[in-house]
JSON list of C-alpha atoms in Angstrom, two decimals:
[
{"chain": "A", "resi": 253, "resn": "MET", "atom": "CA", "xyz": [47.69, 66.94, 127.08]},
{"chain": "A", "resi": 254, "resn": "PHE", "atom": "CA", "xyz": [47.32, 70.04, 125.02]},
{"chain": "A", "resi": 255, "resn": "ILE", "atom": "CA", "xyz": [49.28, 69.95, 121.79]},
{"chain": "A", "resi": 256, "resn": "GLU", "atom": "CA", "xyz": [50.00, 73.12, 120.07]},
{"chain": "A", "resi": 257, "resn": "ILE", "atom": "CA", "xyz": [50.96, 74.01, 116.62]},
{"chain": "A", "resi": 258, "resn": "PRO", "atom": "CA", "xyz": [51.78, 77.08, 114.96]},
{"chain": "A", "resi": 259, "resn": "TYR", "atom": "CA", "xyz": [50.31, 77.63, 111.40]},
{"chain": "A", "resi": 260, "resn": "GLN", "atom": "CA", "xyz": [52.86, 78.09, 108.39]},
{"chain": "A", "resi": 261, "resn": "ARG", "atom": "CA", "xyz": [51.30, 80.54, 105.88]},
{"chain": "A", "resi": 262, "resn": "ARG", "atom": "CA", "xyz": [50.31, 79.69, 102.65]},
{"chain": "A", "resi": 263, "resn": "TYR", "atom": "CA", "xyz": [48.17, 82.01, 100.63]},
{"chain": "A", "resi": 264, "resn": "GLU", "atom": "CA", "xyz": [45.68, 79.92, 98.77]},
{"chain": "A", "resi": 265, "resn": "ASP", "atom": "CA", "xyz": [44.34, 79.31, 102.56]},
{"chain": "A", "resi": 266, "resn": "PHE", "atom": "CA", "xyz": [42.94, 83.12, 102.26]},
{"chain": "A", "resi": 267, "resn": "ARG", "atom": "CA", "xyz": [40.32, 84.77, 100.54]},
{"chain": "A", "resi": 268, "resn": "LYS", "atom": "CA", "xyz": [41.12, 88.12, 98.84]},
{"chain": "A", "resi": 269, "resn": "ASP", "atom": "CA", "xyz": [39.82, 90.03, 101.64]},
{"chain": "A", "resi": 270, "resn": "GLY", "atom": "CA", "xyz": [42.76, 88.43, 103.82]},
{"chain": "A", "resi": 271, "resn": "LYS", "atom": "CA", "xyz": [40.30, 86.35, 105.81]},
{"chain": "A", "resi": 272, "resn": "MET", "atom": "CA", "xyz": [41.20, 82.37, 106.14]},
{"chain": "A", "resi": 273, "resn": "ARG", "atom": "CA", "xyz": [38.73, 80.23, 104.02]},
{"chain": "A", "resi": 274, "resn": "LEU", "atom": "CA", "xyz": [36.60, 77.63, 105.79]},
{"chain": "A", "resi": 275, "resn": "GLY", "atom": "CA", "xyz": [37.97, 74.66, 104.36]},
{"chain": "A", "resi": 276, "resn": "ALA", "atom": "CA", "xyz": [41.55, 76.00, 105.54]},
{"chain": "A", "resi": 277, "resn": "ILE", "atom": "CA", "xyz": [40.20, 76.39, 109.29]},
{"chain": "A", "resi": 278, "resn": "LEU", "atom": "CA", "xyz": [39.32, 72.84, 109.43]},
{"chain": "A", "resi": 279, "resn": "LYS", "atom": "CA", "xyz": [42.77, 71.82, 107.73]},
{"chain": "A", "resi": 280, "resn": "VAL", "atom": "CA", "xyz": [44.59, 73.32, 110.61]},
{"chain": "A", "resi": 281, "resn": "PHE", "atom": "CA", "xyz": [42.47, 71.27, 113.36]},
{"chain": "A", "resi": 282, "resn": "GLU", "atom": "CA", "xyz": [43.01, 68.29, 111.21]},
{"chain": "A", "resi": 283, "resn": "ALA", "atom": "CA", "xyz": [47.04, 68.87, 111.70]},
{"chain": "A", "resi": 284, "resn": "ALA", "atom": "CA", "xyz": [46.76, 69.63, 115.10]},
{"chain": "A", "resi": 285, "resn": "GLY", "atom": "CA", "xyz": [44.70, 66.39, 115.71]},
{"chain": "A", "resi": 286, "resn": "SER", "atom": "CA", "xyz": [47.56, 64.39, 113.78]},
{"chain": "A", "resi": 287, "resn": "LYS", "atom": "CA", "xyz": [50.18, 65.80, 115.59]},
{"chain": "A", "resi": 288, "resn": "HIS", "atom": "CA", "xyz": [48.51, 64.72, 118.76]},
{"chain": "A", "resi": 289, "resn": "SER", "atom": "CA", "xyz": [48.31, 60.97, 117.62]},
{"chain": "A", "resi": 290, "resn": "ASP", "atom": "CA", "xyz": [51.57, 61.12, 116.43]},
{"chain": "A", "resi": 291, "resn": "THR", "atom": "CA", "xyz": [52.89, 62.09, 119.72]},
{"chain": "A", "resi": 292, "resn": "VAL", "atom": "CA", "xyz": [51.31, 59.51, 121.65]},
{"chain": "A", "resi": 293, "resn": "GLY", "atom": "CA", "xyz": [51.92, 56.89, 119.34]},
{"chain": "A", "resi": 294, "resn": "ASP", "atom": "CA", "xyz": [48.19, 56.48, 118.01]},
{"chain": "A", "resi": 295, "resn": "ASN", "atom": "CA", "xyz": [49.44, 55.56, 114.20]},
{"chain": "A", "resi": 296, "resn": "ILE", "atom": "CA", "xyz": [46.09, 56.62, 111.73]},
{"chain": "A", "resi": 297, "resn": "LEU", "atom": "CA", "xyz": [47.98, 54.46, 108.71]},
{"chain": "A", "resi": 298, "resn": "SER", "atom": "CA", "xyz": [48.65, 51.50, 111.14]},
{"chain": "A", "resi": 299, "resn": "ASP", "atom": "CA", "xyz": [45.41, 51.84, 112.62]},
{"chain": "A", "resi": 300, "resn": "THR", "atom": "CA", "xyz": [43.97, 50.97, 108.97]},
{"chain": "A", "resi": 301, "resn": "ILE", "atom": "CA", "xyz": [45.57, 48.17, 108.33]},
{"chain": "A", "resi": 302, "resn": "GLU", "atom": "CA", "xyz": [44.59, 46.69, 111.70]},
{"chain": "A", "resi": 303, "resn": "HIS", "atom": "CA", "xyz": [41.34, 47.44, 110.17]},
{"chain": "A", "resi": 304, "resn": "LYS", "atom": "CA", "xyz": [40.38, 50.15, 112.23]},
{"chain": "A", "resi": 305, "resn": "ALA", "atom": "CA", "xyz": [39.79, 53.79, 112.37]},
{"chain": "A", "resi": 306, "resn": "TRP", "atom": "CA", "xyz": [38.54, 56.74, 114.04]},
{"chain": "A", "resi": 307, "resn": "ILE", "atom": "CA", "xyz": [35.83, 57.98, 112.03]},
{"chain": "A", "resi": 308, "resn": "MET", "atom": "CA", "xyz": [34.42, 61.71, 111.88]},
{"chain": "A", "resi": 309, "resn": "THR", "atom": "CA", "xyz": [30.84, 62.12, 113.02]},
{"chain": "A", "resi": 310, "resn": "ASP", "atom": "CA", "xyz": [30.46, 65.86, 113.57]},
{"chain": "A", "resi": 311, "resn": "TRP", "atom": "CA", "xyz": [32.53, 69.28, 113.61]},
{"chain": "A", "resi": 312, "resn": "PHE", "atom": "CA", "xyz": [30.83, 72.04, 115.62]},
{"chain": "A", "resi": 313, "resn": "VAL", "atom": "CA", "xyz": [32.75, 75.33, 114.98]},
{"chain": "A", "resi": 314, "resn": "GLU", "atom": "CA", "xyz": [32.25, 78.91, 116.47]},
{"chain": "A", "resi": 315, "resn": "ILE", "atom": "CA", "xyz": [33.85, 81.62, 115.32]},
{"chain": "A", "resi": 316, "resn": "ASP", "atom": "CA", "xyz": [34.68, 85.17, 117.16]},
{"chain": "A", "resi": 317, "resn": "GLU", "atom": "CA", "xyz": [36.83, 86.53, 114.26]},
{"chain": "A", "resi": 318, "resn": "PHE", "atom": "CA", "xyz": [38.55, 85.26, 111.12]},
{"chain": "A", "resi": 319, "resn": "PRO", "atom": "CA", "xyz": [42.24, 84.79, 111.21]},
{"chain": "A", "resi": 320, "resn": "LYS", "atom": "CA", "xyz": [43.99, 87.16, 109.00]},
{"chain": "A", "resi": 321, "resn": "VAL", "atom": "CA", "xyz": [46.87, 86.32, 106.67]},
{"chain": "A", "resi": 322, "resn": "ASN", "atom": "CA", "xyz": [49.15, 89.02, 108.07]},
{"chain": "A", "resi": 323, "resn": "GLN", "atom": "CA", "xyz": [48.62, 87.58, 111.74]},
{"chain": "A", "resi": 324, "resn": "THR", "atom": "CA", "xyz": [50.45, 85.22, 113.52]},
{"chain": "A", "resi": 325, "resn": "ILE", "atom": "CA", "xyz": [48.59, 82.04, 113.99]},
{"chain": "A", "resi": 326, "resn": "LEU", "atom": "CA", "xyz": [48.54, 79.11, 116.68]},
{"chain": "A", "resi": 327, "resn": "ALA", "atom": "CA", "xyz": [46.37, 76.02, 116.60]},
{"chain": "A", "resi": 328, "resn": "ARG", "atom": "CA", "xyz": [45.71, 73.93, 120.26]},
{"chain": "A", "resi": 329, "resn": "THR", "atom": "CA", "xyz": [44.32, 70.69, 120.56]},
{"chain": "A", "resi": 330, "resn": "TRP", "atom": "CA", "xyz": [43.21, 68.31, 123.32]},
{"chain": "A", "resi": 331, "resn": "VAL", "atom": "CA", "xyz": [40.66, 65.45, 124.06]},
{"chain": "A", "resi": 332, "resn": "GLU", "atom": "CA", "xyz": [38.06, 65.27, 126.73]},
{"chain": "A", "resi": 333, "resn": "PRO", "atom": "CA", "xyz": [37.73, 62.93, 129.20]},
{"chain": "A", "resi": 334, "resn": "ILE", "atom": "CA", "xyz": [35.36, 59.90, 127.84]},
{"chain": "A", "resi": 335, "resn": "LYS", "atom": "CA", "xyz": [31.76, 60.30, 129.10]},
{"chain": "A", "resi": 336, "resn": "GLN", "atom": "CA", "xyz": [30.45, 57.69, 126.48]},
{"chain": "A", "resi": 337, "resn": "ILE", "atom": "CA", "xyz": [32.23, 55.06, 125.50]},
{"chain": "A", "resi": 338, "resn": "LEU", "atom": "CA", "xyz": [31.43, 55.11, 121.99]},
{"chain": "A", "resi": 339, "resn": "PHE", "atom": "CA", "xyz": [32.18, 58.60, 121.73]},
{"chain": "A", "resi": 340, "resn": "SER", "atom": "CA", "xyz": [35.72, 60.85, 121.77]},
{"chain": "A", "resi": 341, "resn": "ASN", "atom": "CA", "xyz": [34.96, 64.88, 121.84]},
{"chain": "A", "resi": 342, "resn": "ARG", "atom": "CA", "xyz": [38.14, 66.69, 120.82]},
{"chain": "A", "resi": 343, "resn": "ASP", "atom": "CA", "xyz": [38.59, 70.18, 121.30]},
{"chain": "A", "resi": 344, "resn": "PHE", "atom": "CA", "xyz": [40.31, 73.03, 119.22]},
{"chain": "A", "resi": 345, "resn": "GLU", "atom": "CA", "xyz": [40.98, 76.18, 119.50]},
{"chain": "A", "resi": 346, "resn": "ILE", "atom": "CA", "xyz": [42.76, 79.06, 117.20]},
{"chain": "A", "resi": 347, "resn": "GLU", "atom": "CA", "xyz": [44.57, 81.94, 118.20]},
{"chain": "A", "resi": 348, "resn": "ALA", "atom": "CA", "xyz": [45.50, 84.90, 116.18]},
{"chain": "A", "resi": 349, "resn": "ASP", "atom": "CA", "xyz": [48.06, 87.48, 117.40]},
{"chain": "A", "resi": 350, "resn": "GLY", "atom": "CA", "xyz": [48.00, 85.67, 120.45]},
{"chain": "A", "resi": 351, "resn": "LYS", "atom": "CA", "xyz": [43.73, 86.00, 121.34]},
{"chain": "A", "resi": 352, "resn": "VAL", "atom": "CA", "xyz": [41.51, 82.99, 120.77]},
{"chain": "A", "resi": 353, "resn": "CYS", "atom": "CA", "xyz": [39.35, 83.73, 117.80]},
{"chain": "A", "resi": 354, "resn": "LEU", "atom": "CA", "xyz": [37.93, 79.98, 116.79]},
{"chain": "A", "resi": 355, "resn": "ARG", "atom": "CA", "xyz": [36.51, 77.27, 119.00]},
{"chain": "A", "resi": 356, "resn": "CYS", "atom": "CA", "xyz": [35.81, 73.97, 117.82]},
{"chain": "A", "resi": 357, "resn": "VAL", "atom": "CA", "xyz": [34.59, 70.37, 119.13]},
{"chain": "A", "resi": 358, "resn": "GLY", "atom": "CA", "xyz": [35.19, 67.34, 116.84]},
{"chain": "A", "resi": 359, "resn": "ARG", "atom": "CA", "xyz": [33.10, 64.31, 117.88]},
{"chain": "A", "resi": 360, "resn": "TYR", "atom": "CA", "xyz": [34.94, 60.69, 116.39]},
{"chain": "A", "resi": 361, "resn": "VAL", "atom": "CA", "xyz": [33.95, 57.10, 117.16]},
{"chain": "A", "resi": 362, "resn": "MET", "atom": "CA", "xyz": [36.73, 53.70, 116.51]},
{"chain": "A", "resi": 363, "resn": "VAL", "atom": "CA", "xyz": [35.15, 51.98, 113.77]},
{"chain": "A", "resi": 364, "resn": "ASP", "atom": "CA", "xyz": [35.82, 48.47, 112.96]},
{"chain": "A", "resi": 365, "resn": "LEU", "atom": "CA", "xyz": [36.29, 48.68, 108.83]},
{"chain": "A", "resi": 366, "resn": "GLU", "atom": "CA", "xyz": [35.51, 44.75, 108.45]},
{"chain": "A", "resi": 367, "resn": "THR", "atom": "CA", "xyz": [31.98, 45.56, 110.27]},
{"chain": "A", "resi": 368, "resn": "GLY", "atom": "CA", "xyz": [31.50, 48.88, 110.13]},
{"chain": "A", "resi": 369, "resn": "ARG", "atom": "CA", "xyz": [30.54, 48.57, 113.93]},
{"chain": "A", "resi": 370, "resn": "PRO", "atom": "CA", "xyz": [31.75, 51.14, 116.30]},
{"chain": "A", "resi": 371, "resn": "LEU", "atom": "CA", "xyz": [34.70, 49.69, 118.87]},
{"chain": "A", "resi": 372, "resn": "LYS", "atom": "CA", "xyz": [34.23, 50.80, 122.63]},
{"chain": "A", "resi": 373, "resn": "ILE", "atom": "CA", "xyz": [36.68, 52.94, 124.02]},
{"chain": "A", "resi": 374, "resn": "GLY", "atom": "CA", "xyz": [39.24, 51.55, 126.24]},
{"chain": "A", "resi": 375, "resn": "PRO", "atom": "CA", "xyz": [41.02, 52.72, 129.55]},
{"chain": "A", "resi": 376, "resn": "GLU", "atom": "CA", "xyz": [44.00, 52.65, 127.48]},
{"chain": "A", "resi": 377, "resn": "PHE", "atom": "CA", "xyz": [42.47, 55.71, 125.74]},
{"chain": "A", "resi": 378, "resn": "ALA", "atom": "CA", "xyz": [43.07, 57.73, 128.92]},
{"chain": "A", "resi": 379, "resn": "ASP", "atom": "CA", "xyz": [46.56, 56.78, 129.37]},
{"chain": "A", "resi": 380, "resn": "GLN", "atom": "CA", "xyz": [47.56, 57.04, 125.48]},
{"chain": "A", "resi": 381, "resn": "TYR", "atom": "CA", "xyz": [45.82, 60.40, 125.05]},
{"chain": "A", "resi": 382, "resn": "LYS", "atom": "CA", "xyz": [46.22, 61.91, 128.79]},
{"chain": "A", "resi": 383, "resn": "PRO", "atom": "CA", "xyz": [42.61, 63.68, 128.60]},
{"chain": "A", "resi": 384, "resn": "GLU", "atom": "CA", "xyz": [41.86, 67.54, 129.68]},
{"chain": "A", "resi": 385, "resn": "ASP", "atom": "CA", "xyz": [38.58, 68.46, 131.60]},
{"chain": "A", "resi": 386, "resn": "ARG", "atom": "CA", "xyz": [38.26, 71.54, 129.88]},
{"chain": "A", "resi": 387, "resn": "GLN", "atom": "CA", "xyz": [35.50, 72.32, 126.92]},
{"chain": "A", "resi": 388, "resn": "SER", "atom": "CA", "xyz": [36.63, 74.58, 124.00]},
{"chain": "A", "resi": 389, "resn": "ILE", "atom": "CA", "xyz": [32.57, 74.69, 123.74]},
{"chain": "A", "resi": 390, "resn": "ALA", "atom": "CA", "xyz": [30.47, 74.04, 126.05]},
{"chain": "A", "resi": 391, "resn": "MET", "atom": "CA", "xyz": [28.40, 70.85, 125.17]},
{"chain": "A", "resi": 392, "resn": "ASP", "atom": "CA", "xyz": [27.28, 68.00, 127.21]},
{"chain": "A", "resi": 393, "resn": "LYS", "atom": "CA", "xyz": [24.94, 66.40, 124.78]},
{"chain": "A", "resi": 394, "resn": "PRO", "atom": "CA", "xyz": [25.43, 67.69, 121.15]},
{"chain": "A", "resi": 395, "resn": "PRO", "atom": "CA", "xyz": [21.78, 69.80, 119.57]},
{"chain": "A", "resi": 396, "resn": "ARG", "atom": "CA", "xyz": [20.24, 67.26, 116.73]},
{"chain": "A", "resi": 397, "resn": "PRO", "atom": "CA", "xyz": [20.85, 68.95, 113.22]},
{"chain": "A", "resi": 398, "resn": "ILE", "atom": "CA", "xyz": [18.10, 70.68, 111.78]},
{"chain": "A", "resi": 399, "resn": "ALA", "atom": "CA", "xyz": [15.46, 68.62, 110.17]},
{"chain": "A", "resi": 400, "resn": "VAL", "atom": "CA", "xyz": [14.74, 70.17, 106.58]},
{"chain": "A", "resi": 401, "resn": "ASP", "atom": "CA", "xyz": [11.60, 69.48, 105.02]},
{"chain": "A", "resi": 402, "resn": "PRO", "atom": "CA", "xyz": [11.68, 68.67, 101.34]},
{"chain": "A", "resi": 403, "resn": "ALA", "atom": "CA", "xyz": [9.91, 71.75, 99.86]},
{"chain": "A", "resi": 404, "resn": "ALA", "atom": "CA", "xyz": [12.44, 74.33, 101.36]},
{"chain": "A", "resi": 405, "resn": "PHE", "atom": "CA", "xyz": [15.23, 73.54, 99.01]},
{"chain": "A", "resi": 406, "resn": "THR", "atom": "CA", "xyz": [15.73, 76.32, 96.85]},
{"chain": "A", "resi": 407, "resn": "ASN", "atom": "CA", "xyz": [18.78, 75.19, 94.74]},
{"chain": "A", "resi": 408, "resn": "GLU", "atom": "CA", "xyz": [20.45, 71.99, 94.03]},
{"chain": "A", "resi": 409, "resn": "VAL", "atom": "CA", "xyz": [23.73, 70.91, 92.59]},
{"chain": "A", "resi": 410, "resn": "ALA", "atom": "CA", "xyz": [24.75, 67.79, 90.91]},
{"chain": "A", "resi": 411, "resn": "ILE", "atom": "CA", "xyz": [28.55, 66.56, 92.59]},
{"chain": "A", "resi": 412, "resn": "LYS", "atom": "CA", "xyz": [30.73, 64.28, 90.49]},
{"chain": "A", "resi": 413, "resn": "VAL", "atom": "CA", "xyz": [33.09, 62.47, 93.26]},
{"chain": "A", "resi": 414, "resn": "ARG", "atom": "CA", "xyz": [36.64, 62.92, 91.82]},
{"chain": "A", "resi": 415, "resn": "ARG", "atom": "CA", "xyz": [39.31, 60.10, 92.50]},
{"chain": "A", "resi": 416, "resn": "SER", "atom": "CA", "xyz": [41.58, 62.85, 94.63]},
{"chain": "A", "resi": 417, "resn": "ASP", "atom": "CA", "xyz": [38.52, 63.34, 96.92]},
{"chain": "A", "resi": 418, "resn": "ILE", "atom": "CA", "xyz": [39.01, 59.66, 98.24]},
{"chain": "A", "resi": 419, "resn": "ASP", "atom": "CA", "xyz": [41.50, 59.39, 101.11]},
{"chain": "A", "resi": 420, "resn": "TYR", "atom": "CA", "xyz": [43.15, 56.48, 102.93]},
{"chain": "A", "resi": 421, "resn": "ASN", "atom": "CA", "xyz": [39.99, 55.10, 103.91]},
{"chain": "A", "resi": 422, "resn": "ASP", "atom": "CA", "xyz": [38.41, 54.69, 100.75]},
{"chain": "A", "resi": 423, "resn": "HIS", "atom": "CA", "xyz": [35.77, 57.25, 100.84]},
{"chain": "A", "resi": 424, "resn": "VAL", "atom": "CA", "xyz": [35.55, 60.60, 100.59]},
{"chain": "A", "resi": 425, "resn": "HIS", "atom": "CA", "xyz": [37.76, 62.62, 102.77]},
{"chain": "A", "resi": 426, "resn": "ASN", "atom": "CA", "xyz": [35.73, 64.48, 105.72]},
{"chain": "A", "resi": 427, "resn": "LEU", "atom": "CA", "xyz": [36.85, 67.68, 104.66]},
{"chain": "A", "resi": 428, "resn": "THR", "atom": "CA", "xyz": [35.77, 67.19, 101.18]},
{"chain": "A", "resi": 429, "resn": "TYR", "atom": "CA", "xyz": [32.16, 67.38, 101.79]},
{"chain": "A", "resi": 430, "resn": "LEU", "atom": "CA", "xyz": [32.30, 71.49, 102.82]},
{"chain": "A", "resi": 431, "resn": "ASP", "atom": "CA", "xyz": [33.73, 72.06, 99.32]},
{"chain": "A", "resi": 432, "resn": "TYR", "atom": "CA", "xyz": [30.62, 70.17, 97.70]},
{"chain": "A", "resi": 433, "resn": "ALA", "atom": "CA", "xyz": [27.78, 72.67, 100.10]},
{"chain": "A", "resi": 434, "resn": "PHE", "atom": "CA", "xyz": [29.99, 75.55, 99.07]},
{"chain": "A", "resi": 435, "resn": "GLU", "atom": "CA", "xyz": [28.83, 74.39, 95.31]},
{"chain": "A", "resi": 436, "resn": "ALA", "atom": "CA", "xyz": [24.95, 74.52, 96.70]},
{"chain": "A", "resi": 437, "resn": "LEU", "atom": "CA", "xyz": [25.23, 78.06, 98.53]},
{"chain": "A", "resi": 438, "resn": "PRO", "atom": "CA", "xyz": [23.38, 80.81, 96.53]},
{"chain": "A", "resi": 439, "resn": "HIS", "atom": "CA", "xyz": [26.54, 83.02, 95.16]},
{"chain": "A", "resi": 440, "resn": "GLU", "atom": "CA", "xyz": [25.13, 86.19, 96.90]},
{"chain": "A", "resi": 441, "resn": "VAL", "atom": "CA", "xyz": [25.84, 83.89, 100.20]},
{"chain": "A", "resi": 442, "resn": "TYR", "atom": "CA", "xyz": [29.05, 82.42, 99.04]},
{"chain": "A", "resi": 443, "resn": "LYS", "atom": "CA", "xyz": [31.16, 85.49, 97.76]},
{"chain": "A", "resi": 444, "resn": "ASN", "atom": "CA", "xyz": [31.52, 87.63, 100.98]},
{"chain": "A", "resi": 445, "resn": "TYR", "atom": "CA", "xyz": [30.46, 85.00, 103.82]},
{"chain": "A", "resi": 446, "resn": "ASP", "atom": "CA", "xyz": [31.25, 85.92, 107.14]},
{"chain": "A", "resi": 447, "resn": "PHE", "atom": "CA", "xyz": [29.71, 83.30, 108.93]},
{"chain": "A", "resi": 448, "resn": "LYS", "atom": "CA", "xyz": [29.77, 83.06, 113.02]},
{"chain": "A", "resi": 449, "resn": "GLY", "atom": "CA", "xyz": [29.77, 79.31, 113.26]},
{"chain": "A", "resi": 450, "resn": "PHE", "atom": "CA", "xyz": [29.25, 76.14, 110.88]},
{"chain": "A", "resi": 451, "resn": "ARG", "atom": "CA", "xyz": [28.47, 72.61, 111.47]},
{"chain": "A", "resi": 452, "resn": "VAL", "atom": "CA", "xyz": [29.11, 69.29, 109.63]},
{"chain": "A", "resi": 453, "resn": "THR", "atom": "CA", "xyz": [27.27, 66.21, 110.22]},
{"chain": "A", "resi": 454, "resn": "TYR", "atom": "CA", "xyz": [28.53, 63.14, 108.53]},
{"chain": "A", "resi": 455, "resn": "LYS", "atom": "CA", "xyz": [25.70, 60.26, 108.25]},
{"chain": "A", "resi": 456, "resn": "GLN", "atom": "CA", "xyz": [26.73, 57.82, 105.55]},
{"chain": "A", "resi": 457, "resn": "ALA", "atom": "CA", "xyz": [30.37, 57.92, 103.79]},
{"chain": "A", "resi": 458, "resn": "VAL", "atom": "CA", "xyz": [30.53, 58.51, 100.36]},
{"chain": "A", "resi": 459, "resn": "LYS", "atom": "CA", "xyz": [32.34, 55.97, 98.55]},
{"chain": "A", "resi": 460, "resn": "PRO", "atom": "CA", "xyz": [34.34, 55.92, 94.76]},
{"chain": "A", "resi": 461, "resn": "HIS", "atom": "CA", "xyz": [32.28, 56.64, 91.68]},
{"chain": "A", "resi": 462, "resn": "GLU", "atom": "CA", "xyz": [28.90, 57.58, 93.82]},
{"chain": "A", "resi": 463, "resn": "GLU", "atom": "CA", "xyz": [26.51, 60.03, 92.16]},
{"chain": "A", "resi": 464, "resn": "LEU", "atom": "CA", "xyz": [25.57, 62.84, 94.62]},
{"chain": "A", "resi": 465, "resn": "VAL", "atom": "CA", "xyz": [23.42, 65.71, 94.76]},
{"chain": "A", "resi": 466, "resn": "CYS", "atom": "CA", "xyz": [23.26, 68.67, 97.19]},
{"chain": "A", "resi": 467, "resn": "LYS", "atom": "CA", "xyz": [20.55, 70.38, 98.02]},
{"chain": "A", "resi": 468, "resn": "TYR", "atom": "CA", "xyz": [20.30, 73.98, 99.63]},
{"chain": "A", "resi": 469, "resn": "ALA", "atom": "CA", "xyz": [17.63, 75.55, 102.08]},
{"chain": "A", "resi": 470, "resn": "PHE", "atom": "CA", "xyz": [17.52, 78.61, 103.73]},
{"chain": "A", "resi": 471, "resn": "VAL", "atom": "CA", "xyz": [15.72, 77.10, 107.83]},
{"chain": "A", "resi": 472, "resn": "GLU", "atom": "CA", "xyz": [16.17, 78.69, 111.31]},
{"chain": "A", "resi": 473, "resn": "ASP", "atom": "CA", "xyz": [18.57, 81.67, 110.28]},
{"chain": "A", "resi": 474, "resn": "LYS", "atom": "CA", "xyz": [20.91, 78.99, 108.89]},
{"chain": "A", "resi": 475, "resn": "HIS", "atom": "CA", "xyz": [22.11, 77.82, 105.50]},
{"chain": "A", "resi": 476, "resn": "VAL", "atom": "CA", "xyz": [21.35, 74.30, 105.34]},
{"chain": "A", "resi": 477, "resn": "CYS", "atom": "CA", "xyz": [22.96, 72.21, 102.36]},
{"chain": "A", "resi": 478, "resn": "CYS", "atom": "CA", "xyz": [22.38, 68.80, 102.71]},
{"chain": "A", "resi": 479, "resn": "ILE", "atom": "CA", "xyz": [24.37, 66.24, 100.42]},
{"chain": "A", "resi": 480, "resn": "PHE", "atom": "CA", "xyz": [21.88, 63.07, 99.59]},
{"chain": "A", "resi": 481, "resn": "ASP", "atom": "CA", "xyz": [23.00, 59.65, 96.96]},
{"chain": "A", "resi": 482, "resn": "LYS", "atom": "CA", "xyz": [20.96, 58.97, 94.12]},
{"chain": "A", "resi": 483, "resn": "ASP", "atom": "CA", "xyz": [18.55, 57.32, 96.12]},
{"chain": "A", "resi": 484, "resn": "GLY", "atom": "CA", "xyz": [18.12, 60.11, 98.54]},
{"chain": "A", "resi": 485, "resn": "GLY", "atom": "CA", "xyz": [19.67, 58.89, 100.96]},
{"chain": "A", "resi": 486, "resn": "LEU", "atom": "CA", "xyz": [21.37, 61.95, 103.65]},
{"chain": "A", "resi": 487, "resn": "LYS", "atom": "CA", "xyz": [24.66, 61.16, 103.29]},
{"chain": "A", "resi": 488, "resn": "THR", "atom": "CA", "xyz": [26.08, 64.52, 105.41]},
{"chain": "A", "resi": 489, "resn": "GLN", "atom": "CA", "xyz": [24.25, 67.66, 106.48]},
{"chain": "A", "resi": 490, "resn": "VAL", "atom": "CA", "xyz": [26.28, 71.24, 106.74]},
{"chain": "A", "resi": 491, "resn": "GLU", "atom": "CA", "xyz": [24.99, 74.18, 108.28]},
{"chain": "A", "resi": 492, "resn": "PHE", "atom": "CA", "xyz": [26.07, 78.02, 108.33]},
{"chain": "A", "resi": 493, "resn": "TYR", "atom": "CA", "xyz": [25.11, 80.60, 110.61]}
]
């Protein structure tokens, strides 16, 4: 089952040069995925009440061109057939004026919120979501995140978790980590970014009142931002390239 939603333009979603912000791109993907879940009767808030939730583990995004403020923008999403009983891949595309300019794979697990353990995805998933045997990005096995030598970090920024960062699962919403990563990017990288892609890997959820530090390194031709807790535990890694 393919789901398509038209994007309703909001000027705060675009930079001064008219290109869509990375955070806005993820919001468009999230809205399309939510529409799909609603269409098949998989109510996200009802799942939470039942102490289970779909948890994002990775975003993989490839950018041919950034959508622009004056274009007609359409988002498309679908899920792939289950190949591993603990993971689901959701694919996304964004069209600008009828041309696909962005591709994405989001990787999810269903988690028992009481135990924190992943749940097996049963055969009812296919009946509900009607997977499509198509990949937006060829990815049978996701690549490992870059291993960063601590000596490679050249910048770090303390991050204060705000109340508004916390979502209905009582942890920092997954899109907010991108904002944290931006704070650590060197200004000359952030001010005119024209990335061809980025990846977000979630290791551990951040809870309210946690103390964080985001560290930056340029490794293997990628701008890597790692978000750590006060004890040095890696929470999330973001790679821009």
